[in-house]
Amino acid sequence: DQQVKQNSPSLSVQEGRISILNCDYTNSMFDYFLWYKKYPAEGPTFLISISSIKDKNEDGRFTVFLNKSAKHLSLHIVPSQPGDSAVYFCAASAYNAGNMLTFGGGTRLMVKP
Amino acid sequence: DSGVTQTPKHLITATGQRVTLRCSPRSGDLSVYWYQQSLDQGLQFLIQYYNGEERAKGNILERFSAQQFPDLHSELNLSSLELGDSALYFCASSVRLAGGVNEQFFGPGTRLTVL
């Protein structure tokens, strides 16, 4: 049973436009959510996070939105740049579960010049 | 550079063999996590150590074991290797055990190929 799902395996966006990556979760105990970016042959790089007490967190071009009632979060990248092309993973953790991360399957973002 | 180091970068071995993967966490981080990423799969949590003690177990096979040493580096031991164990193995570290802003920082991974 996948507790964290990224239903879009890939997304193609034009440079300068908005990229929206989506993530759904089923475990209501999750209280902290993170997005990681991964390039081939490298480890995941932390991008942005959000606590369940918030519904939005912004860091430069990256904004994460959390809808707890829908158990849904999204990552917005504005404006998208070719260097953003990578695989994006959303992850979730629960305070009483030792901070281990449960990852989604990833979405491959391609930003075309 | 996340500050987490993993060795070796690549490992090729045969079925039935045993290997050891090594991880050094970021300076000051007490928690170490191991994850496995098989081909076209997301990352699966294997095991967590905090300050030398095992704190959580995920989908880790009985053939796999890990430990964290007093200097906080960690080793993941994989034995009786099978073809299906071929994967990327990532180590991550974080400052605290749980709660609050506690992102995990990942190493570059060890690519294990079992022939």
GROMACS .gro file of C-alpha atoms in nm:
model
  228
    1ASP     CA    1   0.000   0.000   0.000
    2GLN     CA    2   0.163   0.321  -0.121
    3GLN     CA    3   0.113   0.584   0.145
    4VAL     CA    4   0.261   0.860  -0.070
    5LYS     CA    5   0.176   0.879  -0.438
    6GLN     CA    6   0.291   1.093  -0.724
    7ASN     CA    7   0.050   1.005  -1.000
    8SER     CA    8   0.232   1.184  -1.281
    9PRO     CA    9   0.552   1.002  -1.374
   10SER     CA   10   0.659   1.289  -1.601
   11LEU     CA   11   0.585   1.652  -1.674
   12SER     CA   12   0.707   1.871  -1.959
   13VAL     CA   13   0.699   2.250  -1.926
   14GLN     CA   14   0.825   2.541  -2.132
   15GLU     CA   15   1.098   2.757  -1.982
   16GLY     CA   16   0.953   3.057  -1.799
   17ARG     CA   17   0.618   2.891  -1.732
   18ILE     CA   18   0.492   2.741  -1.408
   19SER     CA   19   0.563   2.379  -1.315
   20ILE     CA   20   0.314   2.215  -1.080
   21LEU     CA   21   0.404   1.881  -0.929
   22ASN     CA   22   0.144   1.697  -0.726
   23CYS     CA   23   0.155   1.449  -0.443
   24ASP     CA   24  -0.117   1.264  -0.250
   25TYR     CA   25  -0.088   1.080   0.080
   26THR     CA   26  -0.313   0.848   0.274
   27ASN     CA   27  -0.163   0.836   0.624
   28SER     CA   28  -0.325   1.102   0.841
   29MET     CA   29  -0.039   1.069   1.091
   30PHE     CA   30   0.201   1.241   0.852
   31ASP     CA   31   0.279   1.587   0.986
   32TYR     CA   32   0.580   1.699   0.791
   33PHE     CA   33   0.626   1.701   0.416
   34LEU     CA   34   0.932   1.756   0.203
   35TRP     CA   35   1.027   1.786  -0.161
   36TYR     CA   36   1.356   1.657  -0.293
   37LYS     CA   37   1.514   1.702  -0.633
   38LYS     CA   38   1.731   1.430  -0.780
   39TYR     CA   39   1.970   1.441  -1.073
   40PRO     CA   40   2.100   1.117  -1.228
   41ALA     CA   41   2.390   0.958  -1.040
   42GLU     CA   42   2.342   1.192  -0.743
   43GLY     CA   43   2.163   1.168  -0.412
   44PRO     CA   44   1.835   1.352  -0.351
   45THR     CA   45   1.879   1.719  -0.266
   46PHE     CA   46   1.643   1.881  -0.017
   47LEU     CA   47   1.435   2.153  -0.178
   48ILE     CA   48   1.159   2.276   0.051
   49SER     CA   49   0.941   2.148   0.333
   50ILE     CA   50   0.615   2.226   0.508
   51SER     CA   51   0.473   2.144   0.846
   52SER     CA   52   0.114   2.028   0.879
   53ILE     CA   53   0.031   2.341   1.078
   54LYS     CA   54   0.084   2.550   0.765
   55ASP     CA   55  -0.081   2.546   0.426
   56LYS     CA   56   0.188   2.726   0.230
   57ASN     CA   57   0.563   2.769   0.238
   58GLU     CA   58   0.763   2.973  -0.008
   59ASP     CA   59   1.134   2.982  -0.088
   60GLY     CA   60   1.232   3.186  -0.390
   61ARG     CA   61   1.090   3.027  -0.703
   62PHE     CA   62   0.957   2.729  -0.507
   63THR     CA   63   0.626   2.719  -0.321
   64VAL     CA   64   0.471   2.419  -0.154
   65PHE     CA   65   0.098   2.407  -0.082
   66LEU     CA   66  -0.061   2.164   0.162
   67ASN     CA   67  -0.431   2.074   0.166
   68LYS     CA   68  -0.473   1.855   0.472
   69SER     CA   69  -0.841   1.783   0.417
   70ALA     CA   70  -0.764   1.648   0.071
   71LYS     CA   71  -0.435   1.490   0.184
   72HIS     CA   72  -0.270   1.661  -0.109
   73LEU     CA   73   0.038   1.872  -0.156
   74SER     CA   74   0.184   2.042  -0.457
   75LEU     CA   75   0.511   2.206  -0.552
   76HIS     CA   76   0.500   2.512  -0.774
   77ILE     CA   77   0.811   2.629  -0.956
   78VAL     CA   78   0.785   2.978  -1.107
   79PRO     CA   79   0.944   3.057  -1.344
   80SER     CA   80   1.069   2.717  -1.454
   81GLN     CA   81   1.427   2.698  -1.579
   82PRO     CA   82   1.605   2.428  -1.783
   83GLY     CA   83   1.826   2.357  -1.481
   84ASP     CA   84   1.514   2.250  -1.292
   85SER     CA   85   1.493   1.940  -1.513
   86ALA     CA   86   1.526   1.651  -1.270
   87VAL     CA   87   1.321   1.391  -1.085
   88TYR     CA   88   1.121   1.538  -0.798
   89PHE     CA   89   1.022   1.327  -0.499
   90CYS     CA   90   0.775   1.422  -0.235
   91ALA     CA   91   0.823   1.266   0.106
   92ALA     CA   92   0.632   1.258   0.431
   93SER     CA   93   0.718   1.188   0.791
   94ALA     CA   94   0.536   1.147   1.119
   95TYR     CA   95   0.661   1.283   1.451
   96ASN     CA   96   0.602   0.953   1.630
   97ALA     CA   97   0.774   0.748   1.360
   98GLY     CA   98   1.130   0.863   1.416
   99ASN     CA   99   1.140   1.100   1.123
  100MET     CA  100   1.184   0.826   0.865
  101LEU     CA  101   1.070   0.945   0.526
  102THR     CA  102   0.809   0.777   0.312
  103PHE     CA  103   0.870   0.872  -0.050
  104GLY     CA  104   0.647   0.897  -0.352
  105GLY     CA  105   0.756   0.736  -0.677
  106GLY     CA  106   0.885   1.059  -0.826
  107THR     CA  107   0.793   1.286  -1.116
  108ARG     CA  108   1.040   1.356  -1.394
  109LEU     CA  109   1.026   1.726  -1.483
  110MET     CA  110   1.158   1.838  -1.820
  111VAL     CA  111   1.184   2.213  -1.877
  112LYS     CA  112   1.227   2.292  -2.243
  113PRO     CA  113   1.423   2.603  -2.349
  114ASP     CA  114   2.765   1.883  -0.157
  115SER     CA  115   2.538   1.765   0.126
  116GLY     CA  116   2.825   1.682   0.360
  117VAL     CA  117   2.723   1.315   0.371
  118THR     CA  118   2.981   1.080   0.222
  119GLN     CA  119   2.932   0.726   0.104
  120THR     CA  120   3.183   0.468  -0.011
  121PRO     CA  121   3.225   0.296  -0.242
  122LYS     CA  122   3.049   0.476  -0.524
  123HIS     CA  123   3.011   0.158  -0.729
  124LEU     CA  124   3.023  -0.205  -0.625
  125ILE     CA  125   3.000  -0.507  -0.853
  126THR     CA  126   2.980  -0.849  -0.698
  127ALA     CA  127   2.838  -1.197  -0.748
  128THR     CA  128   2.533  -1.370  -0.607
  129GLY     CA  129   2.588  -1.522  -0.267
  130GLN     CA  130   2.855  -1.272  -0.169
  131ARG     CA  131   2.860  -1.021   0.117
  132VAL     CA  132   2.935  -0.650   0.092
  133THR     CA  133   2.963  -0.356   0.330
  134LEU     CA  134   2.854  -0.005   0.241
  135ARG     CA  135   2.987   0.284   0.443
  136CYS     CA  136   2.837   0.620   0.531
  137SER     CA  137   2.974   0.923   0.715
  138PRO     CA  138   2.703   1.168   0.824
  139ARG     CA  139   2.728   1.545   0.822
  140SER     CA  140   2.929   1.687   1.106
  141GLY     CA  141   2.706   1.710   1.413
  142ASP     CA  142   2.427   1.490   1.278
  143LEU     CA  143   2.334   1.208   1.515
  144SER     CA  144   2.073   1.028   1.302
  145VAL     CA  145   2.164   0.808   1.007
  146TYR     CA  146   1.910   0.655   0.769
  147TRP     CA  147   1.955   0.397   0.495
  148TYR     CA  148   1.734   0.386   0.185
  149GLN     CA  149   1.721   0.158  -0.116
  150GLN     CA  150   1.623   0.268  -0.463
  151SER     CA  151   1.568  -0.016  -0.707
  152LEU     CA  152   1.536   0.038  -1.081
  153ASP     CA  153   1.247   0.275  -1.158
  154GLN     CA  154   1.136   0.268  -0.796
  155GLY     CA  155   1.105   0.534  -0.532
  156LEU     CA  156   1.325   0.533  -0.228
  157GLN     CA  157   1.241   0.271   0.033
  158PHE     CA  158   1.339   0.324   0.395
  159LEU     CA  159   1.552   0.043   0.535
  160ILE     CA  160   1.675   0.134   0.882
  161GLN     CA  161   1.758   0.425   1.112
  162TYR     CA  162   2.021   0.472   1.378
  163TYR     CA  163   2.042   0.751   1.632
  164ASN     CA  164   2.362   0.805   1.828
  165GLY     CA  165   2.462   0.443   1.794
  166GLU     CA  166   2.126   0.283   1.863
  167GLU     CA  167   1.881   0.133   1.618
  168ARG     CA  168   1.562   0.340   1.626
  169ALA     CA  169   1.342   0.229   1.338
  170LYS     CA  170   1.323  -0.047   1.082
  171GLY     CA  171   1.150  -0.039   0.748
  172ASN     CA  172   1.151  -0.285   0.463
  173ILE     CA  173   1.488  -0.435   0.546
  174LEU     CA  174   1.556  -0.799   0.466
  175GLU     CA  175   1.694  -1.031   0.733
  176ARG     CA  176   2.002  -1.075   0.512
  177PHE     CA  177   2.076  -0.706   0.564
  178SER     CA  178   2.207  -0.549   0.882
  179ALA     CA  179   2.350  -0.217   0.985
  180GLN     CA  180   2.530  -0.049   1.270
  181GLN     CA  181   2.640   0.296   1.377
  182PHE     CA  182   2.978   0.336   1.540
  183PRO     CA  183   3.088   0.571   1.822
  184ASP     CA  184   3.225   0.817   1.567
  185LEU     CA  185   2.872   0.816   1.416
  186HIS     CA  186   2.965   0.664   1.082
  187SER     CA  187   2.740   0.379   0.975
  188GLU     CA  188   2.779   0.060   0.779
  189LEU     CA  189   2.516  -0.138   0.593
  190ASN     CA  190   2.599  -0.506   0.552
  191LEU     CA  191   2.432  -0.704   0.275
  192SER     CA  192   2.485  -1.080   0.271
  193SER     CA  193   2.384  -1.378   0.057
  194LEU     CA  194   2.333  -1.133  -0.223
  195GLU     CA  195   2.072  -1.197  -0.488
  196LEU     CA  196   2.022  -1.042  -0.830
  197GLY     CA  197   1.727  -0.845  -0.694
  198ASP     CA  198   1.951  -0.666  -0.445
  199SER     CA  199   2.100  -0.465  -0.729
  200ALA     CA  200   2.002  -0.107  -0.649
  201LEU     CA  201   2.117   0.233  -0.539
  202TYR     CA  202   2.170   0.252  -0.165
  203PHE     CA  203   2.150   0.596  -0.008
  204CYS     CA  204   2.249   0.711   0.333
  205ALA     CA  205   2.099   1.025   0.485
  206SER     CA  206   2.162   1.211   0.807
  207SER     CA  207   1.980   1.462   1.021
  208VAL     CA  208   2.046   1.644   1.343
  209ARG     CA  209   1.768   1.523   1.563
  210LEU     CA  210   1.569   1.209   1.607
  211ALA     CA  211   1.229   1.348   1.519
  212GLY     CA  212   1.009   1.653   1.529
  213GLY     CA  213   1.051   2.009   1.416
  214VAL     CA  214   1.242   2.121   1.111
  215ASN     CA  215   1.450   1.814   1.059
  216GLU     CA  216   1.537   1.763   0.696
  217GLN     CA  217   1.745   1.466   0.596
  218PHE     CA  218   2.051   1.524   0.384
  219PHE     CA  219   2.147   1.251   0.142
  220GLY     CA  220   2.479   1.117   0.031
  221PRO     CA  221   2.561   1.045  -0.335
  222GLY     CA  222   2.470   0.678  -0.299
  223THR     CA  223   2.639   0.345  -0.367
  224ARG     CA  224   2.535   0.164  -0.682
  225LEU     CA  225   2.539  -0.210  -0.615
  226THR     CA  226   2.532  -0.451  -0.907
  227VAL     CA  227   2.492  -0.820  -0.833
  228LEU     CA  228   2.584  -1.047  -1.125
   0.00000   0.00000   0.00000
